[in-house]
Amino acid sequence: MNNKEREALERAFDIPEPEKCNEFIEELLKKENTKKRRGIVLFQRMPAVLRYSLAACLVIAVIGIIGNIGNLTDTDKYRDKEPASVNSETTTYTPEEESTTETTSAPSQDSYITTISTVSGGNANTTLTTVKGSDIKNTVTSTAKVTGRSVRTSTVHGRTSHPVRTTAAKTTKKPSGIVTTAKAARTSPARTTIVTTIARNNVTTDTPSIPTIPTSPSGIEPAGTSGDHTVEPPVRYDIKGRIYTEDQLSNNKGTEGPPVTDGDVPPSLDNMIRHSDLILLAEVDEVIFTKINGKLTTQENVTIMEPYYGDMNYYERISVYADGGYMPMSEYRPDVDPNGTYYEPGGNTTIAKEGDYYIYFLVKDKNSEAYRLFDGTDNSKFVYRNGMYYCVGRGRDSVSLQELRDRINDLK
Amino acid sequence: MSADLQDKYKKIYRYCYLRVKNRETAEDITQETFLRFIEHPEYKGLDKELQLLYTIAGNLCLDHFRSQSPDELPEDIPDRNADGDKLVDDISLHDALNKLPAEDRELILLRYINNEPLSVISAIYGISRFALSRKLKRILSALRNELGKEGTV
C-alpha cells in the first residue's frame, strides 16, 4: 500500500484531530517525573533510624560480597556439574586499540553470570559477577597479559554455577560442549552482538503469564479427585525442518490456495455456555500433534484447575482436540521437501504451550474419551491477560471468572 | 520524547475514536489510558509497551459502552457531506469501510493508519502474525470488491 492509498484511507476514516494533545502530554511528563523522583523522596522522608539501618544492611551486603571472593579460587569443585540450560549473550566492542567483551550467562533458572573482559594495551581485565535471584553472590576481577590475537585472560569459576571460561575475544563453556565465539576485528572499529540461547534437555527459561488459579470455591483442595482421562493419540508428529503452509504450497503450484475461513461467524459466549458439555479452567500439560480420523489435530492434555460445568473434578486430566496441527512433509508432500513439516492452522492459529492456562469450552468427542473445542478453533479458548480472560480467536471478547460463573448459573 | 508521545497519543486517540465515534469521549479515554498506563504494574517507561496502551484503551472503551444507556447516541457523528471538497473516491471508500465489521476496521486503522507492526497487532488480538497477515489481505480484498475497482486500496 503506497502513501497515496494510505492518505485516502486516512481521509475515509475521517477522524478529527485531538485538541488537548499537547497540554495533556506536558502534564503527563510532569507526572512521570514526579513518579521517578518518588523513590528518592521516599528514602529522604524515611525516619533516620530506618535510613541508617538500610545503609548498614547495604554495607554488610558489600562486605559479604567482598568476603566471598576468596572462595572463587576453588576452580575444580564445580567442573562436573552440567547446567540444565545455558543462555548466553555476548557483546563485543572493538575499537582500534582495545576490545571489550561482555558475557551474560544463565547456568540455571535463577542465577546468571556477567563477565566483562577488557583488552587494553598489553593487559586483559576480566570482571565476573554471579547473581542468584536478586542477590549478588560473587564479584571477581582478574588481569592477564595479551598473547596473540585471541587472548585468554583467565579462568574463573563461580560458587553457585558451572565453569565459564572467558577470553577477550572468545567465550568457551564447559562441560556442556557449547562454544560461543566473538571474533573481533582489531584493525577497524566494529561492534558485534552475538546472542546465543542453548536449551538442554528441553528445559526452557520462559516464564508464562500465570493467573491466580482458584483451587476450589471453598478454597480447599478436594482430595481423591484426580483421574487420568487422557487418551493415547494414534500417531505423534514432531516438528522438524522448514515449516510449510497450504498457502506456500499453493503458491508453488501457482494457484490461490484454499478459501480463507477467518470470516466465519464465531459462536458467542452465551452460545458456547449453553451448548458445551464441559467448561473449565485448565493447565496445559502436554501438546501433541496427531491425526484423528484423517484430520490434522492438536491434542492438548490438560489438568483441570477449576471445573465450572460438566462431570469432571479438580485435578483430573483430559485430552482436548483442536482442529489443525503439524505433520511431516514426508507424509504430505514429499516431492516438495521430505525433511520439512506441514502446518495446517485449521482455525487453531495459536498453538498452546505447556504451562499455559486456558478456559475451555468443550464438547464430547463422538469417537473417544477425549473432548473437542466447542467449534474446533481458538474461539472456544480464553487466555489470561491483565486480570481478564480473552478469547484467543477473537481477542476482543473478554470475561472474568466471576462473570463466567454468573453466566453459567444463568444459562445452564 | 515529546514528539514520540504525541504520536502515541494520536494513535491511541484514533483507536478510541474509531470505537466511540465521539471526539471528546475518545480524548477522555485516551488521557485516562495514559494515566492508567503509567500507574500500571507492568509500566516500565512511556517509550515502551504500546501493546499495553492499546489493551488499556480497548478495555476503557468497553467500560464506556457498558456505562452508556442503550438509547444514548454519539453526539458528533461525522457528517461526510459537510465537506464539499471530498472526493467521490473517498466517500466510496468511507462507505466501504463502514460496511466492514468493526474489528476489521480496527485492524485496517492499526496497520495502515497507525502503522503498527504485525507483532503488536497480533499480540493485541491474540492471533498469530500469519493469521493476521491473511486477515488483512482478506479485508483489503473485501474493500477492493466493495469499491469495484482494483488498485484503489
Coordinates of C-alpha atoms in Angstrom, one line a residue:
Chain A
M1 CA 0.0 0.0 0.0
N2 CA 1.5 3.3 -1.0
N3 CA 1.3 6.8 0.6
K4 CA -1.5 8.0 -1.6
E5 CA -3.6 5.0 -0.7
R6 CA -2.8 5.5 3.0
E7 CA -3.9 9.1 2.7
A8 CA -7.1 8.0 1.0
L9 CA -7.8 5.6 3.8
E10 CA -7.0 8.3 6.4
R11 CA -9.5 10.7 4.8
A12 CA -12.1 7.9 4.5
F13 CA -11.8 7.2 8.3
D14 CA -12.5 10.9 8.8
I15 CA -11.1 11.1 12.3
P16 CA -10.8 14.6 13.7
E17 CA -7.5 15.8 15.2
P18 CA -7.4 15.7 19.0
E19 CA -7.5 19.1 20.7
K20 CA -5.9 18.6 24.1
C21 CA -2.9 16.5 23.0
N22 CA -0.1 18.9 23.8
E23 CA -1.5 20.1 27.1
F24 CA -2.0 16.6 28.3
I25 CA 1.4 15.4 27.3
E26 CA 3.0 18.2 29.3
E27 CA 1.1 17.2 32.3
L28 CA 1.8 13.6 31.8
L29 CA 5.6 14.2 31.5
K30 CA 5.4 16.2 34.8
K31 CA 3.5 13.4 36.4
E32 CA 6.1 10.8 35.2
N33 CA 9.0 12.9 36.5
T34 CA 7.3 13.1 39.9
K35 CA 6.9 9.4 39.8
K36 CA 10.6 8.8 39.1
R37 CA 11.6 11.1 41.9
R38 CA 9.2 9.4 44.3
G39 CA 11.7 6.7 45.1
I40 CA 14.4 9.1 46.2
V41 CA 11.9 11.3 48.1
L42 CA 10.7 8.2 49.9
F43 CA 14.2 7.5 51.0
Q44 CA 14.7 11.0 52.2
R45 CA 11.4 11.0 54.1
M46 CA 12.3 7.8 55.9
P47 CA 12.9 8.1 59.6
A48 CA 16.6 8.4 60.4
V49 CA 16.7 5.1 62.2
L50 CA 15.3 3.3 59.2
R51 CA 17.6 5.1 56.9
Y52 CA 20.7 4.2 58.9
S53 CA 19.6 0.6 59.2
L54 CA 19.1 0.4 55.5
A55 CA 22.6 1.8 54.9
A56 CA 24.1 -0.6 57.4
C57 CA 22.4 -3.5 55.6
L58 CA 23.9 -2.3 52.3
V59 CA 27.4 -2.1 53.9
I60 CA 27.0 -5.6 55.3
A61 CA 26.0 -6.9 51.8
V62 CA 29.0 -5.3 50.2
I63 CA 31.4 -6.8 52.8
G64 CA 29.7 -10.2 52.3
I65 CA 30.4 -10.0 48.6
I66 CA 34.0 -9.0 49.0
G67 CA 34.5 -11.7 51.6
N68 CA 33.3 -14.4 49.3
I69 CA 35.8 -13.5 46.5
G70 CA 38.4 -15.9 48.0
N71 CA 36.0 -18.8 47.5
L72 CA 36.1 -18.3 43.8
T73 CA 39.7 -19.8 43.6
D74 CA 38.3 -23.3 44.1
T75 CA 38.1 -23.9 40.4
D76 CA 37.7 -27.7 40.1
K77 CA 34.9 -28.2 42.6
Y78 CA 32.1 -27.5 40.2
R79 CA 33.6 -28.7 37.0
D80 CA 31.5 -31.8 36.6
K81 CA 28.1 -30.2 37.2
E82 CA 26.1 -29.9 34.0
P83 CA 23.9 -26.9 33.5
A84 CA 20.2 -27.6 32.8
S85 CA 20.1 -24.7 30.4
V86 CA 22.6 -22.1 29.3
N87 CA 21.6 -18.7 28.0
S88 CA 24.5 -16.7 26.8
E89 CA 24.6 -13.2 25.4
T90 CA 27.9 -11.8 24.1
T91 CA 28.5 -8.2 23.1
T92 CA 31.9 -7.3 21.7
Y93 CA 33.1 -3.7 21.2
T94 CA 36.3 -3.4 19.3
P95 CA 37.8 0.0 18.7
E96 CA 41.3 0.0 17.2
E97 CA 43.4 -0.3 20.3
E98 CA 41.2 -2.1 22.7
S99 CA 38.3 -4.5 22.9
T100 CA 35.7 -5.3 25.5
T101 CA 33.6 -8.5 25.7
E102 CA 30.6 -8.6 28.0
T103 CA 29.1 -12.0 28.5
T104 CA 25.9 -12.8 30.5
S105 CA 25.2 -16.5 31.2
A106 CA 22.4 -18.2 32.9
P107 CA 23.6 -21.6 34.0
S108 CA 20.4 -22.2 36.0
Q109 CA 16.9 -20.7 36.0
D110 CA 17.5 -18.3 38.9
S111 CA 21.2 -17.3 38.6
Y112 CA 23.4 -15.8 36.0
I113 CA 27.0 -14.7 35.5
T114 CA 28.1 -11.4 33.9
T115 CA 31.7 -11.4 32.6
I116 CA 33.2 -8.2 31.3
S117 CA 36.6 -8.6 29.6
T118 CA 38.6 -5.6 28.6
V119 CA 41.8 -5.7 26.5
S120 CA 43.7 -2.5 26.6
G121 CA 47.4 -2.3 25.6
G122 CA 49.0 -5.5 26.8
N123 CA 46.6 -6.2 29.6
A124 CA 43.3 -8.0 29.7
N125 CA 41.0 -7.4 32.6
T126 CA 38.1 -9.7 33.4
T127 CA 35.3 -8.9 35.9
L128 CA 32.9 -11.7 36.8
T129 CA 29.7 -11.2 38.8
T130 CA 27.5 -14.1 39.8
V131 CA 23.9 -13.3 40.7
K132 CA 21.4 -15.6 42.2
G133 CA 17.9 -14.3 42.5
S134 CA 18.3 -10.7 43.3
D135 CA 21.5 -11.2 45.4
I136 CA 25.0 -10.6 44.1
K137 CA 27.0 -13.6 45.2
N138 CA 30.4 -13.1 43.9
T139 CA 32.4 -10.5 42.0
V140 CA 36.0 -11.0 40.9
T141 CA 38.4 -9.0 38.7
S142 CA 41.5 -10.6 37.2
T143 CA 44.2 -9.4 34.8
A144 CA 46.2 -11.3 32.3
K145 CA 48.8 -10.5 29.6
V146 CA 47.8 -10.4 26.0
T147 CA 49.4 -13.0 23.9
G148 CA 48.4 -13.0 20.2
R149 CA 45.1 -12.2 18.6
S150 CA 42.9 -14.3 20.7
V151 CA 43.7 -13.6 24.3
R152 CA 42.8 -15.9 27.1
T153 CA 42.6 -13.8 30.2
S154 CA 41.6 -16.0 33.0
T155 CA 39.5 -19.0 34.0
V156 CA 37.1 -18.1 36.7
H157 CA 34.6 -20.4 38.4
G158 CA 31.7 -19.2 40.5
R159 CA 30.4 -20.9 43.6
T160 CA 26.9 -21.3 42.6
S161 CA 27.4 -22.1 39.0
H162 CA 29.4 -24.0 36.4
P163 CA 32.8 -23.4 34.9
V164 CA 32.8 -20.5 32.5
R165 CA 36.0 -19.8 30.7
T166 CA 36.2 -16.3 29.3
T167 CA 38.7 -14.8 26.9
A168 CA 38.8 -11.4 25.4
A169 CA 37.6 -12.5 22.0
K170 CA 36.4 -16.0 22.8
T171 CA 34.0 -17.5 25.2
T172 CA 34.1 -21.2 25.9
K173 CA 31.7 -23.1 28.2
K174 CA 32.4 -26.5 29.6
P175 CA 31.4 -29.2 30.2
S176 CA 28.3 -28.6 28.1
G177 CA 30.5 -28.6 25.0
I178 CA 29.0 -25.3 23.8
V179 CA 31.4 -22.8 22.4
T180 CA 30.4 -19.2 21.7
T181 CA 33.0 -17.2 19.8
A182 CA 33.0 -13.5 19.1
K183 CA 35.7 -12.7 16.5
A184 CA 37.0 -9.2 17.0
A185 CA 38.3 -7.2 14.1
R186 CA 41.2 -5.4 15.6
T187 CA 42.1 -3.2 12.7
S188 CA 38.8 -1.3 12.4
P189 CA 36.2 0.0 14.7
A190 CA 33.4 -2.6 14.9
R191 CA 30.6 -3.6 17.1
T192 CA 29.4 -7.2 17.1
T193 CA 26.5 -8.6 19.0
I194 CA 26.1 -12.3 19.3
V195 CA 23.1 -13.7 21.1
T196 CA 23.1 -17.5 21.7
T197 CA 20.4 -19.4 23.5
I198 CA 21.0 -23.0 24.2
A199 CA 18.4 -25.1 26.0
R200 CA 19.5 -28.5 27.2
N201 CA 17.1 -31.4 27.9
N202 CA 14.2 -29.2 26.6
V203 CA 14.3 -27.0 29.6
T204 CA 13.1 -23.5 28.9
T205 CA 13.6 -20.4 31.0
D206 CA 10.5 -18.6 29.7
T207 CA 8.1 -17.9 32.5
P208 CA 4.5 -17.9 31.3
S209 CA 2.0 -15.4 32.5
I210 CA 0.3 -17.3 35.3
P211 CA -3.0 -16.2 36.5
T212 CA -4.2 -16.6 40.1
I213 CA -5.6 -20.0 39.9
P214 CA -8.6 -20.8 42.1
T215 CA -8.3 -24.1 43.9
S216 CA -12.0 -24.6 44.7
P217 CA -14.9 -22.4 45.5
S218 CA -14.3 -23.2 49.2
G219 CA -10.6 -22.6 48.9
I220 CA -9.9 -26.2 50.0
E221 CA -8.3 -28.6 47.5
P222 CA -10.5 -31.6 47.1
A223 CA -8.9 -34.9 47.9
G224 CA -9.1 -38.1 45.9
T225 CA -10.5 -36.5 42.8
S226 CA -7.5 -36.9 40.5
G227 CA -8.2 -39.2 37.5
D228 CA -6.4 -39.5 34.2
H229 CA -8.9 -39.5 31.3
T230 CA -6.3 -38.6 28.7
V231 CA -6.2 -40.7 25.5
E232 CA -3.3 -42.0 23.6
P233 CA -3.1 -40.4 20.2
P234 CA -2.9 -42.8 17.2
V235 CA 0.2 -41.1 16.0
R236 CA 2.6 -38.4 17.2
Y237 CA 4.2 -35.9 14.8
D238 CA 7.3 -33.9 15.6
I239 CA 8.1 -30.5 14.2
K240 CA 11.4 -30.5 12.2
G241 CA 13.0 -28.6 9.4
R242 CA 11.2 -25.9 7.5
I243 CA 7.5 -25.2 8.1
Y244 CA 5.2 -25.2 5.1
T245 CA 1.7 -23.9 5.0
E246 CA -1.0 -24.5 2.4
D247 CA -0.5 -21.0 1.1
Q248 CA 3.1 -21.6 0.4
L249 CA 2.5 -24.9 -1.2
S250 CA -0.4 -23.5 -3.3
N251 CA 1.9 -20.7 -4.5
N252 CA 4.3 -23.3 -5.6
K253 CA 1.6 -24.7 -7.7
G254 CA 0.5 -21.3 -8.9
T255 CA -3.0 -21.4 -7.5
E256 CA -4.7 -19.2 -4.9
G257 CA -5.0 -21.8 -2.2
P258 CA -7.9 -22.8 -0.1
P259 CA -10.6 -20.3 0.8
V260 CA -9.9 -18.3 4.0
T261 CA -12.2 -19.2 6.8
D262 CA -11.4 -16.3 9.1
G263 CA -14.6 -14.6 8.2
D264 CA -16.9 -17.3 9.6
V265 CA -19.2 -16.1 12.3
P266 CA -17.7 -17.4 15.6
P267 CA -20.0 -18.7 18.4
S268 CA -21.0 -16.2 21.0
L269 CA -20.0 -16.7 24.6
D270 CA -23.6 -17.4 25.6
N271 CA -24.0 -19.9 22.9
M272 CA -20.8 -21.7 24.0
I273 CA -22.0 -21.7 27.6
R274 CA -25.4 -23.1 26.6
H275 CA -24.2 -26.0 24.5
S276 CA -20.8 -27.0 26.0
D277 CA -20.5 -30.4 27.7
L278 CA -17.6 -29.1 29.8
I279 CA -16.5 -25.6 30.8
L280 CA -13.3 -25.4 32.9
L281 CA -10.1 -23.7 33.6
A282 CA -7.1 -26.0 32.9
E283 CA -3.4 -26.0 32.7
V284 CA -1.8 -27.5 29.6
D285 CA 0.5 -30.4 30.4
E286 CA 1.3 -31.7 27.0
V287 CA 0.8 -30.7 23.4
I288 CA 0.7 -33.5 20.8
F289 CA 0.4 -33.1 17.1
T290 CA -1.5 -36.0 15.6
K291 CA -4.1 -37.1 13.1
I292 CA -7.6 -38.1 14.1
N293 CA -9.9 -39.7 11.6
G294 CA -7.7 -38.4 8.8
K295 CA -7.7 -34.8 10.1
L296 CA -4.7 -33.0 11.5
T297 CA -5.4 -32.4 15.1
T298 CA -3.6 -30.8 18.1
Q299 CA -4.2 -32.8 21.2
E300 CA -3.8 -30.9 24.4
N301 CA -3.6 -33.0 27.6
V302 CA -4.7 -30.7 30.4
T303 CA -5.1 -30.8 34.1
I304 CA -8.4 -29.3 35.4
M305 CA -7.7 -26.4 37.8
E306 CA -11.4 -25.5 38.2
P307 CA -14.4 -27.1 36.6
Y308 CA -17.3 -24.7 36.0
Y309 CA -19.7 -27.1 34.3
G310 CA -19.7 -30.8 33.5
D311 CA -18.9 -34.0 35.2
M312 CA -15.2 -33.5 35.8
N313 CA -13.5 -32.7 39.0
Y314 CA -10.5 -30.8 40.2
Y315 CA -7.1 -32.0 39.0
E316 CA -8.5 -34.7 36.7
R317 CA -6.7 -34.9 33.4
I318 CA -8.4 -34.9 30.0
S319 CA -7.4 -34.7 26.3
V320 CA -8.7 -31.8 24.2
Y321 CA -8.7 -31.9 20.5
A322 CA -8.3 -28.8 18.4
D323 CA -8.5 -28.6 14.6
G324 CA -5.2 -28.2 12.7
G325 CA -1.6 -29.0 13.6
Y326 CA 1.7 -30.2 12.2
M327 CA 2.6 -33.3 10.2
P328 CA 5.8 -34.3 8.4
M329 CA 6.1 -33.2 4.8
S330 CA 7.3 -36.7 4.0
E331 CA 3.7 -37.8 4.5
Y332 CA 2.0 -34.8 3.0
R333 CA 4.1 -33.6 0.1
P334 CA 7.4 -35.5 0.0
D335 CA 8.0 -34.1 -3.5
V336 CA 8.4 -30.5 -2.1
D337 CA 10.6 -31.2 1.0
P338 CA 10.7 -34.6 2.7
N339 CA 12.5 -33.2 5.7
G340 CA 10.1 -30.3 6.4
T341 CA 6.9 -30.0 8.4
Y342 CA 3.5 -29.1 7.1
Y343 CA 1.3 -26.8 9.2
E344 CA -2.4 -26.5 8.9
P345 CA -3.9 -23.8 11.2
G346 CA -7.5 -25.1 11.0
G347 CA -8.8 -22.2 12.9
N348 CA -6.5 -23.0 15.8
T349 CA -3.8 -20.4 15.0
T350 CA -2.3 -20.2 18.4
I351 CA -0.6 -23.4 19.5
A352 CA -0.8 -23.9 23.2
K353 CA 2.4 -24.3 25.3
E354 CA 2.9 -26.5 28.3
G355 CA 2.1 -24.4 31.4
D356 CA -0.4 -22.2 29.7
Y357 CA -3.8 -21.7 31.4
Y358 CA -7.0 -21.5 29.4
I359 CA -10.7 -21.5 30.0
Y360 CA -12.0 -24.2 27.7
F361 CA -15.5 -24.7 26.2
L362 CA -15.6 -28.3 25.2
V363 CA -17.9 -30.9 23.7
K364 CA -17.5 -34.6 24.0
D365 CA -15.7 -36.3 21.1
K366 CA -18.1 -38.8 19.5
N367 CA -15.4 -41.5 18.9
S368 CA -13.2 -41.4 22.0
E369 CA -13.0 -40.3 25.6
A370 CA -11.4 -37.0 24.6
Y371 CA -13.2 -33.7 24.3
R372 CA -13.2 -31.2 21.4
L373 CA -13.0 -27.4 21.4
F374 CA -16.6 -26.2 21.1
D375 CA -16.1 -25.1 17.5
G376 CA -12.7 -26.7 16.9
T377 CA -11.0 -23.3 16.9
D378 CA -9.4 -20.8 19.2
N379 CA -12.7 -19.1 19.7
S380 CA -13.5 -21.8 22.3
K381 CA -10.4 -20.9 24.4
F382 CA -9.9 -18.0 26.7
V383 CA -6.4 -16.9 27.8
Y384 CA -5.5 -14.9 30.9
R385 CA -4.2 -11.3 30.4
N386 CA -4.3 -8.3 32.7
G387 CA -6.8 -9.8 35.1
M388 CA -9.3 -11.0 32.5
Y389 CA -9.7 -13.9 30.2
Y390 CA -9.7 -13.0 26.5
C391 CA -10.9 -15.1 23.6
V392 CA -7.8 -16.5 21.9
G393 CA -9.5 -16.5 18.5
R394 CA -11.1 -13.1 18.6
G395 CA -9.1 -11.2 21.2
R396 CA -11.7 -8.6 21.9
D397 CA -14.2 -10.8 23.8
S398 CA -13.2 -10.9 27.4
V399 CA -14.7 -12.4 30.6
S400 CA -13.7 -12.5 34.2
L401 CA -14.0 -15.8 36.2
Q402 CA -16.9 -14.3 38.3
E403 CA -18.7 -13.1 35.1
L404 CA -18.3 -16.6 33.7
R405 CA -19.7 -18.3 36.8
D406 CA -22.6 -15.9 36.8
R407 CA -23.4 -16.5 33.1
I408 CA -23.2 -20.3 33.6
N409 CA -25.6 -20.0 36.6
D410 CA -28.0 -18.0 34.4
L411 CA -27.8 -20.1 31.3
K412 CA -27.3 -23.7 32.4
Chain B
M1 CA 10.3 12.0 23.7
S2 CA 7.5 14.5 23.4
A3 CA 7.1 14.0 19.7
D4 CA 7.1 10.3 20.2
L5 CA 4.5 10.7 22.9
Q6 CA 2.4 12.9 20.7
D7 CA 2.5 10.2 18.1
K8 CA 1.4 7.6 20.6
Y9 CA -1.3 9.8 21.9
K10 CA -2.7 10.3 18.4
K11 CA -2.6 6.6 17.7
I12 CA -4.5 5.7 20.8
Y13 CA -6.9 8.6 20.2
R14 CA -7.6 7.3 16.6
Y15 CA -8.1 3.8 18.0
C16 CA -10.6 5.1 20.6
Y17 CA -12.3 7.4 18.2
L18 CA -13.0 4.6 15.8
R19 CA -14.8 2.8 18.6
V20 CA -16.7 5.5 20.4
K21 CA -17.2 7.9 17.4
N22 CA -17.0 11.0 19.6
R23 CA -14.0 13.3 19.7
E24 CA -14.3 14.4 23.3
T25 CA -15.0 10.9 24.7
A26 CA -12.2 9.5 22.6
E27 CA -9.9 12.1 24.0
D28 CA -11.0 11.5 27.6
I29 CA -10.5 7.8 27.2
T30 CA -7.0 8.4 25.6
Q31 CA -6.0 10.5 28.5
E32 CA -7.3 8.0 31.0
T33 CA -5.4 5.3 29.1
F34 CA -2.1 7.1 29.6
L35 CA -2.8 7.9 33.2
R36 CA -3.6 4.2 33.9
F37 CA -0.6 3.2 31.9
I38 CA 1.9 5.0 34.0
E39 CA 0.3 3.6 37.1
H40 CA 0.3 0.0 35.7
P41 CA 2.5 -2.6 37.4
E42 CA 3.9 -3.6 34.0
Y43 CA 4.8 0.0 33.3
K44 CA 8.5 0.5 32.5
G45 CA 8.5 3.8 30.7
L46 CA 6.5 5.9 28.4
D47 CA 8.5 4.8 25.4
K48 CA 7.5 1.1 25.9
E49 CA 4.6 -1.2 25.9
L50 CA 2.5 0.2 23.1
Q51 CA 0.5 -3.0 23.2
L52 CA -0.4 -2.4 26.8
L53 CA -1.7 1.0 25.9
Y54 CA -4.0 -0.5 23.2
T55 CA -5.2 -3.1 25.7
I56 CA -6.0 -0.5 28.3
A57 CA -7.7 1.8 25.7
G58 CA -9.7 -1.2 24.4
N59 CA -10.9 -2.1 27.9
L60 CA -11.8 1.5 28.7
C61 CA -13.8 1.8 25.5
L62 CA -15.7 -1.4 26.6
D63 CA -16.3 0.2 30.0
H64 CA -17.6 3.3 28.3
F65 CA -20.1 1.3 26.3
R66 CA -21.2 -0.7 29.3
S67 CA -21.8 2.6 31.2
Q68 CA -23.9 4.1 28.4
S69 CA -27.6 3.7 28.2
P70 CA -28.7 1.8 25.1
D71 CA -30.6 4.8 23.6
E72 CA -27.7 7.2 24.0
L73 CA -26.3 8.2 20.6
P74 CA -22.9 9.7 19.9
E75 CA -23.2 13.5 19.7
D76 CA -20.9 14.3 16.8
I77 CA -21.5 11.7 14.2
P78 CA -19.2 12.8 11.4
D79 CA -21.2 14.3 8.5
R80 CA -19.3 13.4 5.4
N81 CA -21.5 15.7 3.2
A82 CA -20.3 18.7 5.1
D83 CA -17.0 18.7 3.3
G84 CA -17.8 19.6 -0.2
D85 CA -14.3 19.1 -1.5
K86 CA -14.3 15.4 -0.6
L87 CA -13.6 13.2 -3.5
V88 CA -16.1 10.6 -4.6
D89 CA -13.5 8.0 -4.2
D90 CA -13.1 8.9 -0.5
I91 CA -16.9 8.7 0.0
S92 CA -17.0 5.3 -1.6
L93 CA -14.0 4.2 0.5
H94 CA -15.7 5.6 3.6
D95 CA -18.9 3.6 2.8
A96 CA -16.9 0.5 2.0
L97 CA -15.0 0.9 5.4
N98 CA -18.3 1.3 7.2
K99 CA -19.6 -1.9 5.7
L100 CA -16.7 -3.8 7.2
P101 CA -17.1 -5.5 10.6
A102 CA -15.9 -3.3 13.5
E103 CA -12.9 -5.5 14.2
D104 CA -11.8 -5.4 10.5
R105 CA -11.9 -1.6 10.5
E106 CA -9.8 -1.6 13.6
L107 CA -7.2 -3.8 12.0
I108 CA -7.0 -1.5 9.0
L109 CA -6.6 1.5 11.2
L110 CA -3.9 -0.1 13.4
R111 CA -2.0 -1.5 10.4
Y112 CA -2.3 1.2 7.8
I113 CA -3.1 4.5 9.6
N114 CA -1.3 3.9 12.9
N115 CA 1.5 1.9 11.1
E116 CA 1.7 -0.6 13.9
P117 CA 3.9 -3.7 13.3
L118 CA 2.1 -7.0 12.8
S119 CA 3.7 -8.3 16.0
V120 CA 2.0 -5.6 18.1
I121 CA -1.4 -6.1 16.5
S122 CA -1.3 -9.9 16.6
A123 CA -0.5 -9.7 20.3
I124 CA -3.4 -7.4 20.9
Y125 CA -5.9 -9.7 19.2
G126 CA -4.3 -12.9 20.4
I127 CA -3.7 -14.3 16.9
S128 CA -0.6 -15.3 15.1
R129 CA 1.1 -12.9 12.7
F130 CA 0.5 -15.4 9.9
A131 CA -3.3 -15.4 10.6
L132 CA -3.2 -11.6 10.9
S133 CA -1.5 -11.2 7.6
R134 CA -4.1 -13.4 5.9
K135 CA -6.9 -11.5 7.6
L136 CA -5.5 -8.1 6.4
K137 CA -5.2 -9.4 2.9
R138 CA -8.8 -10.7 3.1
I139 CA -10.0 -7.3 4.4
L140 CA -8.2 -5.4 1.7
S141 CA -9.6 -7.8 -0.9
A142 CA -13.1 -7.2 0.5
L143 CA -12.6 -3.5 0.3
R144 CA -11.5 -3.7 -3.3
N145 CA -14.5 -5.8 -4.1
E146 CA -16.7 -3.3 -2.5
L147 CA -15.2 -0.4 -4.4
G148 CA -15.5 -2.4 -7.6
K149 CA -12.1 -1.2 -8.9
E150 CA -8.8 -2.9 -8.4
G151 CA -5.9 -0.9 -7.1
T152 CA -7.8 1.9 -5.2
V153 CA -6.6 0.4 -1.9

